[in-house]
Coordinates of N, CA and C in Angstrom, one line a residue:
G208 N 82.6 71.3 103.8 CA 83.3 71.5 102.1 C 82.6 72.2 101.3
S209 N 82.4 72.1 100.0 CA 81.8 72.3 98.6 C 81.3 71.5 98.0
E210 N 81.2 69.9 98.4 CA 80.5 69.5 97.7 C 79.0 69.3 97.8
T211 N 78.9 68.8 97.1 CA 77.5 68.6 96.9 C 76.8 67.9 97.6
P212 N 75.9 67.8 98.8 CA 75.2 67.0 100.1 C 74.7 66.1 98.7
L213 N 75.1 64.1 99.7 CA 74.3 63.1 99.4 C 73.1 62.7 99.8
S214 N 72.1 62.6 99.0 CA 71.1 62.2 100.0 C 71.0 60.7 100.1
I215 N 70.9 60.3 101.3 CA 70.8 58.7 102.1 C 69.7 58.1 102.2
K216 N 68.9 57.2 102.4 CA 67.4 56.8 103.3 C 68.3 55.6 103.9
T217 N 67.8 56.0 105.2 CA 68.3 54.6 106.3 C 67.7 54.8 107.3
T218 N 67.8 53.3 107.7 CA 66.6 52.3 109.2 C 67.9 52.9 110.1
A219 N 68.7 53.5 110.1 CA 69.9 53.8 111.2 C 69.1 55.2 112.4
E220 N 69.5 54.1 113.5 CA 68.9 55.3 114.6 C 69.2 56.6 115.0
T221 N 70.8 56.4 114.8 CA 72.3 57.6 115.2 C 72.6 58.1 114.2
V222 N 73.2 59.6 114.1 CA 74.8 59.6 113.2 C 76.0 58.7 113.4
D223 N 76.0 58.1 114.3 CA 77.1 57.1 114.9 C 76.2 55.8 114.0
D224 N 75.4 55.3 114.2 CA 74.9 54.4 113.8 C 75.1 53.8 111.9
L225 N 74.4 55.5 111.5 CA 74.8 56.3 110.1 C 76.2 56.3 109.6
L226 N 76.5 57.0 109.9 CA 78.2 56.3 109.2 C 78.9 55.0 109.8
R227 N 78.8 53.6 110.3 CA 78.9 52.4 110.5 C 78.1 52.3 109.2
E228 N 77.2 52.6 109.1 CA 75.9 51.6 108.0 C 76.4 51.6 106.8
Q229 N 77.1 53.2 106.5 CA 77.6 53.7 105.3 C 79.0 53.7 105.2
A230 N 79.5 53.3 105.9 CA 81.9 52.5 106.0 C 82.3 53.6 105.8
I231 N 82.1 54.6 106.8 CA 82.8 55.9 106.2 C 83.3 55.5 107.7
G232 N 84.9 55.5 107.5 CA 85.7 55.8 108.5 C 86.2 57.4 108.9
L233 N 86.5 57.0 110.1 CA 86.5 59.1 110.8 C 88.6 58.7 111.5
A234 N 88.8 59.2 111.3 CA 90.4 60.1 112.2 C 90.0 60.6 113.2
L235 N 90.9 60.6 114.0 CA 90.7 61.2 115.2 C 90.6 62.3 115.4
T236 N 91.4 63.3 114.4 CA 91.2 64.8 114.4 C 89.9 65.4 114.0
D237 N 88.8 64.1 113.0 CA 87.4 64.6 111.7 C 86.8 65.5 112.8
R238 N 85.3 65.6 112.5 CA 84.5 66.0 113.3 C 83.1 65.7 112.4
V239 N 82.0 65.6 112.7 CA 81.2 65.3 112.9 C 80.4 66.9 113.4
I240 N 79.6 67.1 112.2 CA 78.4 68.0 113.1 C 76.5 67.5 111.9
P241 N 75.5 67.1 113.2 CA 75.6 67.1 114.8 C 76.9 65.7 115.0
D242 N 76.8 66.2 116.8 CA 77.6 64.9 117.3 C 76.8 64.1 116.8
A243 N 77.7 62.8 116.6 CA 77.8 60.8 116.6 C 76.2 60.7 118.0
N244 N 76.3 60.6 118.5 CA 75.1 60.9 119.5 C 73.4 61.1 119.3
T245 N 73.6 62.0 118.0 CA 72.0 63.1 117.5 C 71.3 62.1 116.9
Y246 N 70.8 61.3 117.1 CA 68.9 60.2 116.8 C 68.7 61.5 115.3
L247 N 68.6 60.5 113.9 CA 68.5 61.2 112.9 C 67.1 61.4 112.9
A248 N 67.0 62.4 112.1 CA 65.9 63.0 111.8 C 65.5 63.1 109.8
E249 N 64.1 63.3 109.8 CA 63.6 63.2 108.6 C 64.8 64.7 108.1
N250 N 65.2 64.7 107.3 CA 65.9 66.1 106.5 C 67.8 66.2 107.3
L251 N 67.8 65.7 108.1 CA 68.3 66.2 108.8 C 70.3 66.4 107.9
T252 N 71.1 66.9 108.0 CA 71.9 67.0 107.4 C 73.5 66.8 107.7
I253 N 73.7 66.2 107.7 CA 74.9 65.5 108.5 C 76.2 65.9 107.8
Q254 N 77.3 66.6 108.6 CA 78.3 67.4 108.1 C 80.0 66.9 108.7
I255 N 80.8 67.0 108.0 CA 81.4 65.8 107.9 C 82.9 66.6 106.9
D256 N 83.9 67.3 108.5 CA 85.0 68.2 108.3 C 86.6 67.1 108.8
R257 N 86.8 67.0 107.4 CA 88.2 66.1 107.2 C 89.4 67.0 108.5
I258 N 89.7 67.0 109.4 CA 90.8 67.9 109.9 C 92.3 67.1 109.2
V259 N 93.3 67.4 109.6 CA 94.8 66.8 109.5 C 95.1 67.2 109.6
D260 N 96.3 67.3 110.6 CA 97.5 67.6 111.0 C 98.8 67.7 110.2
L261 N 99.4 68.5 109.5 CA 100.9 67.9 108.9 C 101.9 69.2 109.4
E262 N 102.9 67.8 110.1 CA 104.6 69.2 109.8 C 105.0 69.3 108.6
V263 N 105.2 70.7 108.3 CA 105.8 71.2 107.0 C 106.4 71.4 107.3
T264 N 107.8 71.7 106.2 CA 108.5 72.7 106.1 C 109.6 73.3 104.6
E265 N 109.4 73.9 105.2 CA 109.0 75.5 104.0 C 110.7 75.6 104.0
T266 N 111.1 76.8 103.1 CA 112.4 78.0 103.4 C 112.0 78.5 102.5
A267 N 112.2 80.0 103.1 CA 112.3 80.9 102.8 C 113.5 82.1 102.5
D268 N 113.6 83.0 101.9 CA 114.9 84.4 101.7 C 115.2 84.9 103.7
I269 N 115.9 85.6 103.9 CA 116.3 86.8 104.5 C 116.3 87.7 103.6
A270 N 116.1 88.5 104.6 CA 116.5 90.0 103.8 C 117.5 90.6 104.5
Y271 N 118.4 91.2 102.9 CA 119.7 91.8 102.9 C 119.6 93.1 103.9
S272 N 120.3 93.7 105.0 CA 120.9 95.0 104.7 C 121.3 96.0 104.3
I273 N 121.2 97.1 103.6 CA 121.5 97.7 103.0 C 122.9 99.6 103.4
N274 N 124.1 98.6 103.4 CA 125.1 100.0 104.0 C 125.4 101.0 102.9
I275 N 125.4 101.9 103.5 CA 124.9 103.4 102.6 C 125.9 104.6 103.0
E276 N 127.5 104.2 102.2 CA 129.2 105.0 102.9 C 128.2 106.3 102.1
H277 N 128.4 107.6 102.6 CA 128.3 108.9 101.8 C 129.7 109.0 101.5
D278 N 129.9 110.1 100.5 CA 131.0 110.6 99.4 C 130.5 112.0 99.3
P279 N 131.3 112.9 100.0 CA 131.3 114.2 99.7 C 132.0 114.3 98.4
S280 N 132.6 113.7 97.5 CA 133.6 114.2 96.5 C 132.7 113.6 95.6
S281 N 131.3 113.2 95.7 CA 131.4 112.8 94.4 C 129.4 113.3 94.3
Y282 N 129.3 114.3 93.4 CA 127.9 114.9 93.1 C 126.6 114.0 93.6
Y283 N 125.4 114.8 94.2 CA 124.1 113.9 95.5 C 123.7 113.5 94.0
G284 N 123.1 112.1 95.0 CA 122.4 111.5 93.7 C 122.9 109.8 92.9
R285 N 124.4 110.5 93.0 CA 125.3 109.3 92.5 C 125.4 108.2 93.1
E286 N 125.0 107.3 92.9 CA 125.2 105.9 93.5 C 126.4 104.8 92.9
E287 N 127.2 103.7 93.8 CA 127.5 102.8 93.1 C 127.6 101.8 93.5
V288 N 127.6 100.4 93.3 CA 127.4 99.6 94.4 C 129.0 98.7 94.6
L289 N 129.0 98.8 96.2 CA 130.4 98.4 95.6 C 130.7 97.1 96.1
A290 N 129.4 96.3 97.1 CA 129.3 94.8 97.4 C 128.1 94.6 97.1
A291 N 127.1 93.7 96.3 CA 126.1 93.2 95.8 C 125.3 92.7 97.2
G292 N 124.3 92.4 97.6 CA 123.9 92.7 98.8 C 123.7 90.6 98.1
V293 N 123.4 90.2 99.6 CA 123.3 88.5 99.2 C 122.2 88.2 99.8
P294 N 120.7 87.2 99.6 CA 120.0 87.4 100.6 C 120.2 85.9 101.6
G295 N 119.7 85.9 102.8 CA 120.4 84.2 103.0 C 119.1 83.2 102.7
R296 N 119.2 82.3 103.7 CA 117.8 81.0 103.8 C 117.7 81.3 104.9
E297 N 116.6 80.2 105.2 CA 116.3 79.8 106.1 C 115.2 79.0 106.3
E298 N 115.2 78.0 106.4 CA 114.6 76.6 107.5 C 113.3 76.8 108.3
Q299 N 112.1 77.2 107.6 CA 111.0 76.7 108.8 C 110.4 75.7 108.9
K300 N 110.8 75.3 110.3 CA 108.8 74.3 110.4 C 106.9 74.5 110.8
F301 N 106.2 74.1 110.2 CA 105.1 74.8 110.6 C 104.3 73.3 110.9
L302 N 103.1 73.2 111.8 CA 102.2 72.7 112.3 C 101.3 73.2 111.4
I303 N 100.5 72.7 110.7 CA 99.4 72.9 109.6 C 98.3 72.6 110.1
T304 N 97.3 72.5 109.9 CA 95.8 72.0 110.1 C 95.1 72.5 108.8
Y305 N 94.6 71.6 108.3 CA 93.8 71.4 107.3 C 92.5 71.2 107.5
K306 N 91.9 71.9 106.9 CA 90.3 71.6 106.6 C 89.9 70.8 105.5
N307 N 89.0 70.4 105.4 CA 89.2 69.6 103.9 C 89.7 70.0 102.7
G308 N 91.2 70.2 103.0 CA 92.1 69.8 102.1 C 92.6 71.6 102.0
V309 N 91.8 72.2 103.3 CA 92.1 73.8 102.8 C 93.0 74.2 104.2
E310 N 94.2 74.9 104.4 CA 94.8 75.3 105.0 C 94.2 75.5 105.8
I311 N 93.2 76.1 107.5 CA 92.6 76.9 107.9 C 93.9 77.6 109.4
K312 N 95.1 76.7 109.3 CA 96.2 77.6 110.6 C 97.1 77.3 110.8
R313 N 98.0 77.7 110.7 CA 99.8 76.9 111.4 C 100.6 77.6 112.5
K314 N 100.6 76.8 112.6 CA 101.7 76.9 114.1 C 103.2 76.8 113.8
P315 N 104.4 77.9 113.9 CA 105.9 77.9 113.8 C 106.0 76.9 115.0
L316 N 106.6 76.0 114.3 CA 107.3 75.1 115.5 C 109.4 75.8 116.0
S317 N 109.6 75.6 115.0 CA 111.3 75.6 114.9 C 111.4 76.2 113.0
E318 N 112.5 77.4 113.8 CA 113.7 78.2 112.2 C 114.8 78.0 112.6
R319 N 116.0 77.4 111.5 CA 117.0 77.6 111.5 C 118.5 77.8 110.5
V320 N 118.7 79.1 110.6 CA 119.8 79.7 109.2 C 120.3 78.9 108.8
L321 N 120.4 78.8 107.7 CA 121.4 77.9 106.7 C 121.8 78.9 106.0
A322 N 121.6 79.7 105.4 CA 122.8 80.8 105.2 C 122.6 82.0 105.7
S323 N 123.6 83.0 106.2 CA 123.5 84.2 106.1 C 123.4 85.3 105.3
P324 N 122.1 85.9 105.5 CA 122.4 87.0 104.1 C 123.4 87.9 104.4
Q325 N 124.4 88.9 103.2 CA 125.0 89.3 103.4 C 125.4 90.7 103.0
A326 N 125.2 92.3 103.8 CA 124.9 92.9 103.4 C 125.3 93.8 102.2
E327 N 124.8 94.7 101.7 CA 125.1 95.4 100.0 C 125.5 96.1 100.7
K328 N 127.1 96.8 99.9 CA 127.6 98.1 100.4 C 127.1 99.2 98.5
R329 N 127.0 100.4 99.5 CA 126.8 101.7 98.4 C 127.7 102.8 98.8
R330 N 128.1 103.6 98.1 CA 128.6 104.5 98.3 C 127.2 105.8 97.3
L331 N 127.1 107.1 98.1 CA 126.3 107.5 97.7 C 126.9 109.7 97.4
G332 N 126.4 110.3 96.6 CA 127.1 111.1 96.8 C 125.9 112.0 97.3
T333 N 126.5 113.1 98.1 CA 126.4 113.7 98.8 C 127.0 115.6 98.9
R334 N 127.6 115.4 97.5 CA 127.9 117.1 97.0 C 126.9 117.4 96.1
V335 N 127.1 118.9 97.1 CA 125.7 119.8 96.4 C 126.2 120.5 96.1
E336 N 125.7 121.0 94.5 CA 126.7 121.9 93.5 C 125.4 122.7 92.5
I337 N 124.6 124.2 92.6 CA 123.9 124.7 91.1 C 124.2 124.7 90.5
E338 N 123.5 124.1 89.5 CA 124.0 124.2 87.7 C 122.6 125.6 86.8
L339 N 121.4 125.6 87.2 CA 120.0 126.3 87.1 C 119.2 126.5 88.5
T340 N 119.1 128.5 88.7 CA 118.1 128.2 89.2 C 116.8 129.1 88.9
S341 N 115.0 128.3 89.2 CA 114.7 129.6 89.1 C 113.6 129.6 90.3
E342 N 112.4 130.3 89.8 CA 111.7 130.5 91.3 C 110.0 131.0 90.5
G343 N 109.2 130.2 91.4 CA 108.0 129.7 91.1 C 107.0 129.7 92.2
R344 N 106.0 129.2 91.5 CA 105.3 128.6 92.7 C 105.3 126.7 92.5
A345 N 104.7 125.7 93.8 CA 104.8 124.3 94.1 C 103.4 123.8 94.1
S346 N 103.3 122.9 93.4 CA 102.1 122.8 93.5 C 102.7 121.3 93.6
W347 N 101.3 120.3 94.3 CA 101.8 119.5 94.5 C 100.4 117.9 93.7
Y348 N 100.5 116.4 93.4 CA 99.8 115.6 93.2 C 100.2 114.6 94.2
A349 N 98.8 113.8 94.5 CA 99.3 112.4 95.1 C 100.0 111.5 93.7
Y350 N 100.9 111.0 93.7 CA 101.7 110.6 92.7 C 102.8 109.0 93.5
K351 N 103.5 109.0 93.9 CA 103.6 107.5 94.7 C 104.1 107.5 95.5
N352 N 103.5 108.6 96.7 CA 104.8 108.7 98.0 C 106.0 108.4 97.7
C353 N 106.3 109.6 97.2 CA 108.3 109.7 97.0 C 108.4 110.7 96.9
L354 N 110.0 111.5 97.5 CA 110.5 113.0 97.1 C 110.8 112.3 96.1
C355 N 110.2 113.2 94.8 CA 110.1 112.8 93.6 C 109.1 113.8 93.4
A356 N 109.0 114.8 92.0 CA 108.5 115.8 91.2 C 108.6 115.3 90.2
A357 N 107.0 116.5 89.4 CA 107.4 116.4 87.8 C 107.9 118.4 87.5
H358 N 108.7 118.0 86.3 CA 109.1 119.5 86.1 C 109.1 119.7 84.7
P359 N 108.6 121.1 83.7 CA 108.3 120.7 82.6 C 109.7 120.6 81.1
T360 N 110.9 120.8 82.1 CA 111.6 120.7 80.8 C 112.9 119.9 81.8
Y361 N 113.0 119.9 83.1 CA 114.3 119.1 83.1 C 114.7 117.5 83.2
E362 N 115.3 117.3 83.1 CA 115.4 115.4 82.9 C 115.4 115.1 83.2
K363 N 114.5 113.4 83.3 CA 114.3 112.4 84.1 C 115.1 112.2 85.0
G364 N 114.9 111.7 86.5 CA 115.9 111.4 87.1 C 117.4 112.3 87.8
R365 N 117.3 113.4 87.2 CA 118.2 114.6 87.6 C 117.1 115.2 89.5
F366 N 118.4 115.7 90.3 CA 118.0 115.9 91.2 C 117.3 118.0 91.5
V367 N 116.7 118.0 92.2 CA 117.1 119.2 92.3 C 116.2 120.0 93.9
R368 N 117.0 120.7 94.1 CA 116.9 121.3 95.9 C 115.5 122.3 95.4
V369 N 114.9 122.2 96.4 CA 113.1 123.3 96.4 C 112.9 124.2 97.5
T370 N 113.0 125.7 98.0 CA 113.1 125.9 98.9 C 111.7 126.7 99.3
A371 N 111.2 127.1 100.3 CA 110.2 127.2 100.7 C 110.7 128.1 101.6
G372 N 110.7 129.5 102.2 CA 111.2 129.9 103.4 C 112.3 129.2 103.9
S373 N 112.3 128.7 105.2 CA 113.4 128.5 105.8 C 113.7 126.7 105.4
K374 N 112.9 126.0 104.7 CA 112.7 124.8 105.0 C 113.1 123.6 103.1
S375 N 114.2 123.5 103.3 CA 114.2 123.2 101.8 C 114.1 121.3 101.6
I376 N 114.0 120.8 100.3 CA 113.9 119.3 99.9 C 114.9 119.0 99.3
I377 N 115.5 117.5 99.0 CA 115.9 117.6 97.4 C 115.1 116.7 97.1
V378 N 114.5 116.8 96.2 CA 113.5 115.7 95.2 C 114.5 115.0 93.5
K379 N 113.8 113.9 93.6 CA 114.3 113.1 91.8 C 113.5 113.4 90.3
I380 N 113.6 114.4 90.2 CA 112.9 114.6 88.9 C 112.2 113.0 88.1
N381 N 111.3 112.7 87.8 CA 110.1 111.5 87.5 C 109.7 111.6 86.3
D382 N 108.7 112.8 86.2 CA 107.7 112.8 85.8 C 107.9 114.5 85.1
R383 N 106.5 114.9 83.5 CA 106.4 115.7 83.3 C 105.4 116.6 83.9
G384 N 105.6 118.3 83.7 CA 105.1 119.0 84.7 C 105.1 119.5 85.3
P385 N 104.2 121.2 86.2 CA 102.6 121.1 85.7 C 102.8 121.6 83.6
D386 N 101.8 121.8 83.7 CA 101.2 122.2 82.7 C 101.6 123.8 82.7
Q387 N 102.8 124.2 82.0 CA 102.5 126.0 82.3 C 101.9 126.6 81.0
S388 N 101.0 126.2 80.4 CA 100.3 126.9 78.6 C 99.1 126.9 80.0
V389 N 98.7 126.5 80.8 CA 98.1 126.4 81.8 C 98.0 127.4 83.8
H390 N 99.4 127.3 83.6 CA 99.1 127.7 84.7 C 101.2 128.8 84.3
P391 N 101.3 129.3 84.3 CA 102.3 130.0 83.4 C 103.8 130.0 85.0
D392 N 103.0 130.0 86.4 CA 103.6 130.5 87.2 C 104.2 129.5 88.5
R393 N 103.5 128.4 88.0 CA 103.8 126.6 88.1 C 105.1 126.3 87.6
V394 N 106.1 126.0 88.7 CA 107.6 125.8 88.2 C 108.2 124.6 88.2
I395 N 107.0 123.3 89.1 CA 107.7 122.2 90.0 C 106.3 122.0 90.3
D396 N 105.6 120.4 90.4 CA 104.8 120.1 90.4 C 105.4 118.7 91.3
L397 N 105.0 119.2 92.8 CA 105.7 117.9 94.0 C 105.1 116.5 94.4
D398 N 105.4 115.4 94.6 CA 104.6 114.6 95.4 C 104.1 114.6 96.5
A399 N 102.8 114.7 97.1 CA 102.3 115.2 97.8 C 103.7 114.8 99.5
V400 N 104.1 113.6 99.5 CA 104.6 114.0 100.7 C 106.0 114.7 100.5
G401 N 106.5 115.3 99.7 CA 107.8 116.0 99.9 C 107.0 117.8 100.1
Y402 N 105.6 118.1 99.4 CA 105.5 119.3 99.3 C 104.9 118.8 100.6
K403 N 104.5 117.7 101.5 CA 103.6 118.1 103.6 C 105.3 118.6 103.8
E404 N 106.5 118.2 103.6 CA 107.7 118.5 103.9 C 107.5 120.3 104.3
L405 N 107.1 121.2 103.3 CA 107.1 121.9 103.1 C 106.2 122.8 103.5
A406 N 105.2 122.5 103.4 CA 104.0 122.9 103.6 C 102.5 122.4 103.6
P407 N 101.1 122.9 104.5 CA 100.6 121.3 104.4 C 99.7 121.3 103.0
L408 N 99.5 120.9 102.7 CA 98.6 120.3 101.8 C 97.7 120.9 100.7
G409 N 97.2 121.7 102.5 CA 95.9 122.6 102.5 C 96.4 123.9 101.9
S410 N 97.2 124.1 101.1 CA 98.1 125.9 101.2 C 97.5 124.8 99.6
G411 N 97.8 124.4 98.9 CA 97.5 124.8 97.3 C 98.7 124.5 96.5
T412 N 99.1 125.9 96.8 CA 100.5 126.0 96.5 C 101.4 127.2 97.2
I413 N 102.7 126.5 96.9 CA 103.9 127.4 97.3 C 104.6 128.4 96.6
G414 N 105.0 129.2 97.1 CA 106.1 129.7 96.4 C 107.7 129.1 96.7
V415 N 108.8 128.7 95.5 CA 109.8 127.9 96.2 C 110.9 128.8 95.1
R416 N 111.8 128.1 95.7 CA 113.1 128.2 95.1 C 113.5 126.9 94.4
V417 N 113.9 126.9 92.9 CA 114.2 125.5 92.7 C 115.3 125.3 91.5
E418 N 116.1 124.6 92.7 CA 118.0 124.3 92.0 C 118.5 123.1 92.0
L419 N 118.4 123.2 90.5 CA 119.0 121.5 89.4 C 120.0 122.2 90.4
L420 N 120.4 119.9 90.8 CA 122.5 120.0 91.2 C 122.4 119.8 90.0
K421 N 124.0 120.4 90.4 CA 124.5 118.4 89.3 C 124.7 117.5 89.6
N422 N 125.1 117.0 87.9 CA 125.4 115.6 88.1 C 126.6 115.3 87.8

């Protein structure tokens, strides 16, 4: 452990003799370094590690799944929760080994489902209609590793379809930029994840068509 060592003067000959002399009891799982049969010497340090195995029961959540139903009659990105998900619960038993009060190992013994999770049901709109179209260049930045983007004017939360050549992605506006006073040709700033679906990051910027979707 991290406790301050005790300094002991003794006439005992071995570690075992000293422990008996000092009335230090050991459990079968405790560990003594050096071995109990070791002969004592001046300035010898003896370390006792208290090892305890305890069976512990814990409960934990079981994550629920999400089932998405596509609705072509509703505009893209509109989402409705039809039935809220409910996490399940499970009971887990472990054999936990503590060394001087600190957990050092745990072995799973059993687990039992107390309540099964209930899946969440959502309806997601997939209808795509174009409200506005612009063309220019797209840049990228490492933001949140999401299919999201910054736009100079479009409202946050709106979806846009970005097309470069034959490739298209739909991203959600969640930030402001790029600064068109510095880069007047840049019409959108994509998160790196989305940009990589259209072109290599090393390309810097690419020509794109940006279409604002109706919501």
